[in-house]
Backbone as ProteinMPNN parsed JSONL, in Angstrom:
{"seq_chain_A": "MKVILNRDKNLHPNRYKKGDVVNIPDKIAQRWINKGIAHYTNADYSDYTNNIDHHSLKDYIRHKRITIVIPVFNALEYLKKCFSSLIRFTQNYELVIIDNGSNSKTKEYLLERKKHLNFKLQT", "coords_chain_A": {"N_chain_A": [[3.236, 14.322, 9.187], [0.965, 12.822, 11.397], [-0.411, 9.605, 11.358], [-2.785, 6.902, 11.705], [-2.276, 3.511, 11.375], [-4.069, 1.258, 9.284], [-3.477, -1.31, 8.749], [-0.845, -3.815, 8.978], [2.482, -2.675, 8.276], [5.505, -2.474, 6.517], [8.087, -0.299, 6.874], [10.942, 0.485, 5.946], [13.625, 1.074, 8.166], [11.835, -0.005, 9.953], [9.11, -1.948, 11.362], [5.713, -1.754, 11.389], [2.645, -2.135, 13.193], [-0.869, -2.805, 12.763], [-2.895, -0.16, 13.831], [-0.875, 1.293, 15.001], [0.544, 4.533, 15.623], [2.001, 6.61, 13.311], [4.524, 8.837, 12.335], [4.925, 10.475, 9.443], [6.113, 11.846, 6.267], [4.031, 14.406, 4.758], [3.124, 13.995, 2.052], [3.392, 11.228, 1.672], [1.722, 10.356, 3.7], [-0.784, 11.307, 2.77], [-1.031, 9.74, 0.461], [-1.151, 7.168, 1.588], [-3.506, 7.421, 3.097], [-5.382, 7.869, 1.072], [-5.239, 5.389, -0.195], [-6.232, 3.747, 1.734], [-4.561, 2.637, 3.597], [-3.911, 3.938, 5.91], [-5.299, 6.249, 8.368], [-6.391, 9.576, 9.308], [-5.155, 11.169, 12.282], [-5.586, 13.092, 15.217], [-3.115, 15.111, 16.364], [-3.106, 16.156, 18.933], [-4.455, 14.284, 20.41], [-3.051, 11.963, 20.209], [-1.851, 10.443, 22.204], [-3.922, 9.045, 23.325], [-4.941, 7.391, 21.406], [-4.001, 4.765, 21.249], [-5.447, 3.463, 23.158], [-7.888, 2.986, 22.123], [-10.251, 0.768, 20.715], [-9.313, -0.441, 17.774], [-10.739, -1.721, 15.791], [-13.379, -0.855, 16.111], [-12.95, 1.854, 15.687], [-12.105, 1.879, 13.032], [-14.453, 0.925, 11.79], [-16.097, 3.059, 12.345], [-14.928, 5.173, 10.943], [-14.816, 4.288, 8.28], [-17.415, 4.425, 6.2], [-20.62, 3.918, 4.629], [-21.211, 5.063, 1.272], [-22.151, 8.425, 1.017], [-24.355, 11.173, 0.223], [-23.701, 14.534, -0.023], [-25.21, 17.598, 0.181], [-24.847, 20.924, -0.653], [-26.106, 24.06, -0.345], [-25.497, 27.162, -1.987], [-24.861, 30.639, -1.843], [-23.181, 33.254, -2.61], [-21.346, 33.061, -0.423], [-18.42, 32.887, -0.235], [-16.05, 32.629, 1.399], [-16.944, 30.93, 3.473], [-17.617, 28.743, 1.943], [-15.104, 27.931, 0.987], [-13.928, 27.094, 3.411], [-15.654, 25.02, 4.004], [-15.2, 23.192, 1.854], [-12.508, 22.623, 2.384], [-12.7, 21.347, 4.882], [-14.277, 19.11, 4.18], [-12.514, 17.749, 2.446], [-10.417, 17.123, 4.185], [-11.609, 15.602, 6.29], [-13.625, 13.855, 5.457], [-14.675, 10.893, 3.876], [-15.494, 8.819, 1.07], [-17.827, 9.975, -0.384], [-20.432, 11.65, -2.235], [-20.707, 14.723, -3.792], [-22.899, 17.418, -4.024], [-23.465, 20.557, -5.26], [-25.507, 23.322, -4.941], [-26.01, 26.15, -6.562], [-27.35, 29.217, -5.967], [-27.607, 31.498, -7.724], [-25.163, 32.946, -7.352], [-22.534, 35.492, -7.125], [-20.05, 36.473, -9.634], [-17.435, 35.889, -8.711], [-17.749, 33.787, -6.864], [-18.924, 31.89, -8.557], [-16.822, 31.449, -10.395], [-14.923, 30.335, -8.669], [-16.266, 27.973, -7.923], [-16.401, 26.634, -10.413], [-13.682, 26.262, -10.886], [-12.92, 24.596, -8.706], [-14.514, 22.426, -9.231], [-13.251, 20.954, -11.197], [-11.26, 19.64, -9.768], [-12.484, 18.44, -7.541], [-14.622, 17.059, -8.528], [-17.539, 17.347, -8.351], [-21.17, 17.558, -8.48], [-22.771, 20.234, -10.017], [-25.408, 22.331, -9.625], [-27.314, 24.902, -11.008]], "CA_chain_A": [[1.869, 14.166, 9.613], [0.728, 11.586, 12.134], [-1.54, 8.805, 10.888], [-2.982, 5.61, 12.362], [-2.26, 2.469, 10.345], [-5.211, 0.35, 9.204], [-2.943, -2.661, 8.572], [0.597, -3.905, 9.199], [3.219, -2.012, 7.195], [6.961, -2.407, 6.635], [8.638, 0.979, 6.441], [12.34, 0.208, 6.265], [13.968, -0.229, 8.75], [10.872, -0.336, 11.005], [7.898, -2.691, 11.025], [4.615, -1.208, 12.173], [1.455, -2.977, 13.316], [-2.166, -2.151, 12.63], [-3.228, 0.631, 15.011], [0.251, 2.138, 15.405], [0.573, 5.919, 15.164], [3.262, 6.789, 12.598], [4.767, 10.196, 11.864], [5.542, 10.354, 8.121], [5.938, 13.054, 5.448], [2.645, 14.667, 4.358], [2.776, 13.383, 0.762], [3.234, 9.785, 1.891], [0.514, 10.199, 4.516], [-1.939, 11.476, 1.886], [-1.114, 8.561, -0.407], [-1.614, 6.053, 2.416], [-4.907, 7.663, 3.447], [-6.164, 7.651, -0.149], [-5.247, 3.952, -0.509], [-6.837, 3.016, 2.839], [-3.523, 2.036, 4.437], [-3.914, 4.655, 7.184], [-6.29, 7.319, 8.464], [-5.939, 10.738, 10.072], [-5.252, 11.243, 13.731], [-5.359, 14.437, 15.715], [-1.879, 15.04, 17.147], [-3.395, 16.477, 20.33], [-5.02, 13.111, 21.069], [-2.301, 10.772, 19.815], [-1.555, 9.619, 23.376], [-5.092, 8.258, 23.677], [-5.396, 6.537, 20.309], [-3.661, 3.36, 21.48], [-6.431, 2.896, 24.068], [-9.131, 2.791, 21.385], [-10.391, -0.464, 19.957], [-9.144, 0.025, 16.406], [-11.78, -2.263, 14.924], [-14.531, 0.04, 16.162], [-12.537, 3.115, 15.075], [-12.118, 1.655, 11.586], [-15.85, 0.858, 11.375], [-16.657, 4.401, 12.448], [-14.362, 6.027, 9.909], [-15.237, 3.78, 6.971], [-18.865, 4.385, 6.172], [-21.218, 3.78, 3.307], [-21.182, 6.286, 0.465], [-23.217, 9.364, 1.338], [-24.473, 12.343, -0.638], [-23.688, 15.791, 0.722], [-25.767, 18.681, -0.629], [-24.492, 22.223, -0.078], [-26.646, 25.218, -1.055], [-24.507, 28.245, -1.987], [-25.214, 31.955, -2.366], [-22.202, 34.317, -2.34], [-20.598, 32.895, 0.826], [-17.192, 32.285, -0.745], [-15.135, 32.235, 2.475], [-17.511, 29.751, 4.133], [-17.522, 27.648, 0.979], [-13.712, 27.47, 1.013], [-13.751, 26.342, 4.659], [-16.443, 23.794, 3.877], [-14.447, 22.287, 0.985], [-11.304, 22.207, 3.108], [-13.118, 20.383, 5.901], [-14.682, 17.875, 3.498], [-11.324, 17.068, 1.937], [-9.615, 16.616, 5.304], [-12.249, 14.734, 7.265], [-14.717, 13.037, 4.944], [-14.32, 9.921, 2.849], [-16.577, 8.074, 0.438], [-19.003, 10.823, -0.506], [-20.795, 12.323, -3.477], [-20.953, 16.114, -3.427], [-23.788, 18.174, -4.903], [-23.495, 21.975, -4.911], [-26.621, 24.034, -5.559], [-25.698, 27.58, -6.587], [-28.59, 29.976, -6.09], [-27.37, 32.8, -8.339], [-24.029, 33.631, -6.723], [-21.794, 36.45, -7.95], [-19.078, 35.869, -10.551], [-16.29, 35.349, -7.962], [-18.139, 32.481, -6.327], [-19.109, 30.983, -9.697], [-15.487, 31.091, -10.898], [-14.322, 29.423, -7.69], [-16.945, 26.68, -8.044], [-15.971, 25.981, -11.653], [-12.282, 25.857, -10.698], [-12.878, 23.467, -7.77], [-15.226, 21.289, -9.821], [-12.26, 20.163, -11.933], [-10.457, 18.854, -8.835], [-13.306, 17.698, -6.588], [-15.572, 16.241, -9.275], [-18.872, 17.397, -7.759], [-22.267, 17.961, -9.359], [-23.109, 21.64, -9.806], [-26.738, 22.718, -10.1], [-27.491, 26.361, -10.925]], "C_chain_A": [[1.748, 12.83, 10.343], [-0.523, 10.91, 11.595], [-1.613, 7.523, 11.707], [-3.076, 4.563, 11.262], [-3.496, 1.579, 10.435], [-4.772, -1.099, 9.031], [-1.444, -2.635, 8.859], [1.33, -3.301, 8.007], [4.707, -2.062, 7.506], [7.411, -1.076, 6.065], [10.092, 0.938, 6.872], [12.944, 1.323, 7.095], [12.958, -0.7, 9.795], [9.7, -1.152, 10.466], [6.811, -2.186, 11.959], [3.416, -2.146, 12.129], [0.2, -2.132, 13.112], [-2.489, -1.42, 13.936], [-2.106, 1.515, 15.504], [0.08, 3.548, 14.847], [1.958, 6.164, 14.582], [3.359, 8.238, 12.137], [5.556, 10.107, 10.561], [5.348, 11.655, 7.344], [4.503, 13.172, 4.912], [2.245, 13.982, 3.056], [2.546, 11.882, 0.902], [1.967, 9.528, 2.692], [-0.74, 10.315, 3.655], [-2.135, 10.26, 1.0], [-1.662, 7.37, 0.377], [-3.091, 6.21, 2.769], [-5.793, 7.392, 2.237], [-6.273, 6.176, -0.511], [-5.859, 3.112, 0.608], [-5.838, 2.329, 3.746], [-3.535, 2.655, 5.83], [-5.066, 5.649, 7.193], [-5.761, 8.406, 9.391], [-6.028, 10.492, 11.57], [-5.028, 12.693, 14.115], [-4.169, 14.361, 16.653], [-2.121, 15.321, 18.623], [-3.883, 15.263, 21.108], [-4.242, 11.838, 20.774], [-1.966, 9.871, 20.999], [-2.714, 8.69, 23.716], [-5.486, 7.258, 22.602], [-5.066, 5.072, 20.521], [-4.633, 2.687, 22.433], [-7.755, 2.586, 23.368], [-9.116, 1.421, 20.717], [-10.379, -0.084, 18.48], [-10.143, -0.587, 15.436], [-12.984, -1.332, 14.931], [-14.192, 1.386, 15.541], [-12.588, 2.99, 13.558], [-13.555, 1.615, 11.068], [-16.495, 2.236, 11.394], [-16.186, 5.268, 11.292], [-14.794, 5.573, 8.52], [-16.757, 3.629, 6.994], [-19.353, 4.207, 4.743], [-21.156, 5.121, 2.592], [-22.399, 7.148, 0.805], [-23.238, 10.484, 0.303], [-24.558, 13.572, 0.249], [-24.167, 16.885, -0.227], [-25.475, 20.0, 0.077], [-25.127, 23.329, -0.922], [-25.682, 26.396, -0.907], [-25.139, 29.525, -2.531], [-24.209, 32.974, -1.833], [-21.411, 34.179, -1.039], [-19.265, 32.221, 0.518], [-16.263, 31.814, 0.368], [-15.643, 31.003, 3.221], [-17.423, 28.525, 3.228], [-16.108, 27.067, 0.952], [-13.443, 26.638, 2.258], [-14.479, 25.004, 4.594], [-15.715, 22.764, 3.012], [-13.212, 21.747, 1.698], [-11.636, 21.136, 4.145], [-13.532, 19.05, 5.274], [-13.48, 17.068, 3.039], [-10.538, 16.427, 3.07], [-10.293, 15.503, 6.091], [-13.296, 13.768, 6.72], [-14.224, 12.126, 3.832], [-15.595, 9.316, 2.286], [-17.876, 8.884, 0.367], [-19.194, 11.308, -1.935], [-21.181, 13.736, -3.067], [-21.822, 16.783, -4.483], [-23.824, 19.611, -4.39], [-24.655, 22.614, -5.663], [-26.337, 25.525, -5.431], [-26.973, 28.359, -6.893], [-28.319, 31.395, -6.597], [-26.254, 33.595, -7.692], [-23.364, 34.602, -7.689], [-20.704, 35.736, -8.746], [-17.868, 35.279, -9.83], [-16.588, 33.941, -7.449], [-18.309, 31.466, -7.455], [-17.77, 30.525, -10.266], [-14.816, 30.086, -9.97], [-14.947, 28.028, -7.808], [-16.501, 25.927, -9.295], [-14.53, 25.489, -11.557], [-12.191, 24.612, -9.814], [-13.557, 22.223, -8.343], [-14.268, 20.379, -10.574], [-11.519, 19.203, -11.004], [-11.312, 17.961, -7.93], [-14.379, 16.839, -7.241], [-16.95, 16.188, -8.605], [-19.904, 17.796, -8.806], [-22.643, 19.393, -9.005], [-24.456, 21.931, -10.445], [-26.876, 24.227, -9.953], [-28.928, 26.739, -11.201]], "O_chain_A": [[2.356, 11.835, 9.948], [-1.558, 11.549, 11.401], [-0.632, 7.109, 12.325], [-3.862, 4.708, 10.325], [-3.917, 1.195, 11.526], [-5.586, -2.015, 9.15], [-0.845, -1.565, 8.97], [0.868, -3.397, 6.87], [5.127, -1.735, 8.616], [7.143, -0.766, 4.905], [10.437, 1.3, 7.997], [12.769, 2.482, 6.72], [13.202, -1.705, 10.464], [9.346, -1.067, 9.29], [6.976, -2.193, 13.179], [3.203, -2.858, 11.148], [0.217, -0.911, 13.269], [-2.37, -1.995, 15.018], [-2.332, 2.396, 16.333], [-0.453, 3.739, 13.754], [2.968, 5.959, 15.256], [2.396, 8.799, 11.614], [6.722, 9.71, 10.566], [4.513, 12.479, 7.716], [3.846, 12.165, 4.648], [1.143, 13.444, 2.958], [1.611, 11.334, 0.318], [1.222, 8.592, 2.4], [-1.66, 9.509, 3.793], [-3.259, 9.798, 0.804], [-2.533, 6.649, -0.11], [-3.842, 5.235, 2.741], [-6.839, 6.756, 2.363], [-7.283, 5.75, -1.07], [-5.996, 1.897, 0.46], [-6.227, 1.516, 4.585], [-3.212, 1.99, 6.814], [-5.724, 5.869, 6.176], [-4.818, 8.194, 10.154], [-6.856, 9.718, 12.051], [-4.349, 13.432, 13.403], [-4.205, 13.623, 17.638], [-1.416, 14.784, 19.478], [-3.741, 15.212, 22.33], [-4.724, 10.742, 21.062], [-1.812, 8.662, 20.827], [-2.503, 7.648, 24.337], [-6.289, 6.363, 22.863], [-5.784, 4.207, 20.019], [-4.653, 1.459, 22.519], [-8.646, 1.985, 23.969], [-8.083, 0.977, 20.216], [-11.328, 0.525, 17.987], [-10.376, -0.03, 14.363], [-13.551, -1.046, 13.877], [-15.058, 2.008, 14.924], [-13.064, 3.897, 12.876], [-13.853, 2.199, 10.027], [-17.341, 2.544, 10.555], [-16.976, 6.022, 10.724], [-15.106, 6.408, 7.67], [-17.301, 2.8, 7.723], [-18.592, 4.331, 3.784], [-21.062, 6.174, 3.222], [-23.526, 6.657, 0.87], [-22.256, 10.709, -0.404], [-25.385, 13.641, 1.159], [-23.602, 17.077, -1.303], [-25.807, 20.177, 1.249], [-24.744, 23.526, -2.075], [-25.116, 26.608, 0.165], [-25.851, 29.507, -3.535], [-24.373, 33.494, -0.73], [-20.836, 35.175, -0.599], [-19.016, 31.102, 0.967], [-15.734, 30.705, 0.291], [-14.855, 30.122, 3.565], [-17.184, 27.411, 3.694], [-15.936, 25.849, 0.899], [-12.802, 25.59, 2.176], [-13.977, 23.986, 5.071], [-15.62, 21.596, 3.389], [-12.912, 20.556, 1.622], [-10.926, 20.137, 4.263], [-13.177, 17.985, 5.781], [-13.432, 15.851, 3.22], [-10.047, 15.307, 2.929], [-9.63, 14.559, 6.519], [-13.804, 12.936, 7.471], [-13.455, 12.537, 2.963], [-16.637, 9.303, 2.94], [-18.884, 8.525, 0.976], [-18.254, 11.369, -2.728], [-21.91, 13.92, -2.093], [-21.528, 16.725, -5.677], [-24.168, 19.857, -3.234], [-24.772, 22.464, -6.879], [-26.412, 26.093, -4.342], [-27.59, 28.179, -7.943], [-28.746, 32.372, -5.983], [-26.388, 34.804, -7.502], [-23.588, 34.552, -8.898], [-20.464, 34.543, -8.556], [-17.322, 34.271, -10.279], [-15.774, 33.028, -7.588], [-17.889, 30.316, -7.327], [-17.6, 29.348, -10.584], [-14.216, 29.11, -10.422], [-14.237, 27.023, -7.794], [-16.253, 24.722, -9.243], [-14.195, 24.428, -12.083], [-11.462, 23.675, -10.14], [-13.212, 21.099, -7.979], [-14.452, 19.162, -10.589], [-11.186, 18.085, -11.399], [-10.905, 16.849, -7.592], [-14.98, 15.988, -6.586], [-17.465, 15.105, -8.327], [-19.563, 18.303, -9.874], [-22.813, 19.726, -7.832], [-24.623, 21.794, -11.657], [-26.585, 24.774, -8.889], [-29.271, 27.92, -11.176]]}, "name": "protein", "num_of_chains": 1, "seq": "MKVILNRDKNLHPNRYKKGDVVNIPDKIAQRWINKGIAHYTNADYSDYTNNIDHHSLKDYIRHKRITIVIPVFNALEYLKKCFSSLIRFTQNYELVIIDNGSNSKTKEYLLERKKHLNFKLQT"}
């Protein structure tokens, strides 16, 4: 996975600078992103990322904690896509799911994901 470094990093035998695009294994990339060492980049635009002022990019990506409220009623496939997108592209958020009487499949999925995503579930 390609990531953009938020700070200088020694990755033997190479030394990388803040703003460099680095291609590393997915598990390491996830760990770095979670620790704030790096952030996602879109591989299609990697040629343009070096032209961006990385201070403004960092300010844009790091934002104050927000609350995201998602109303749900039996739209399991859309809910899965929504969770996937949140996990990939959103940082520093509180998630509130409001279930408006969904069927048992959707309820089971919500309870399963709640263990991993730690969101508030209102029914």
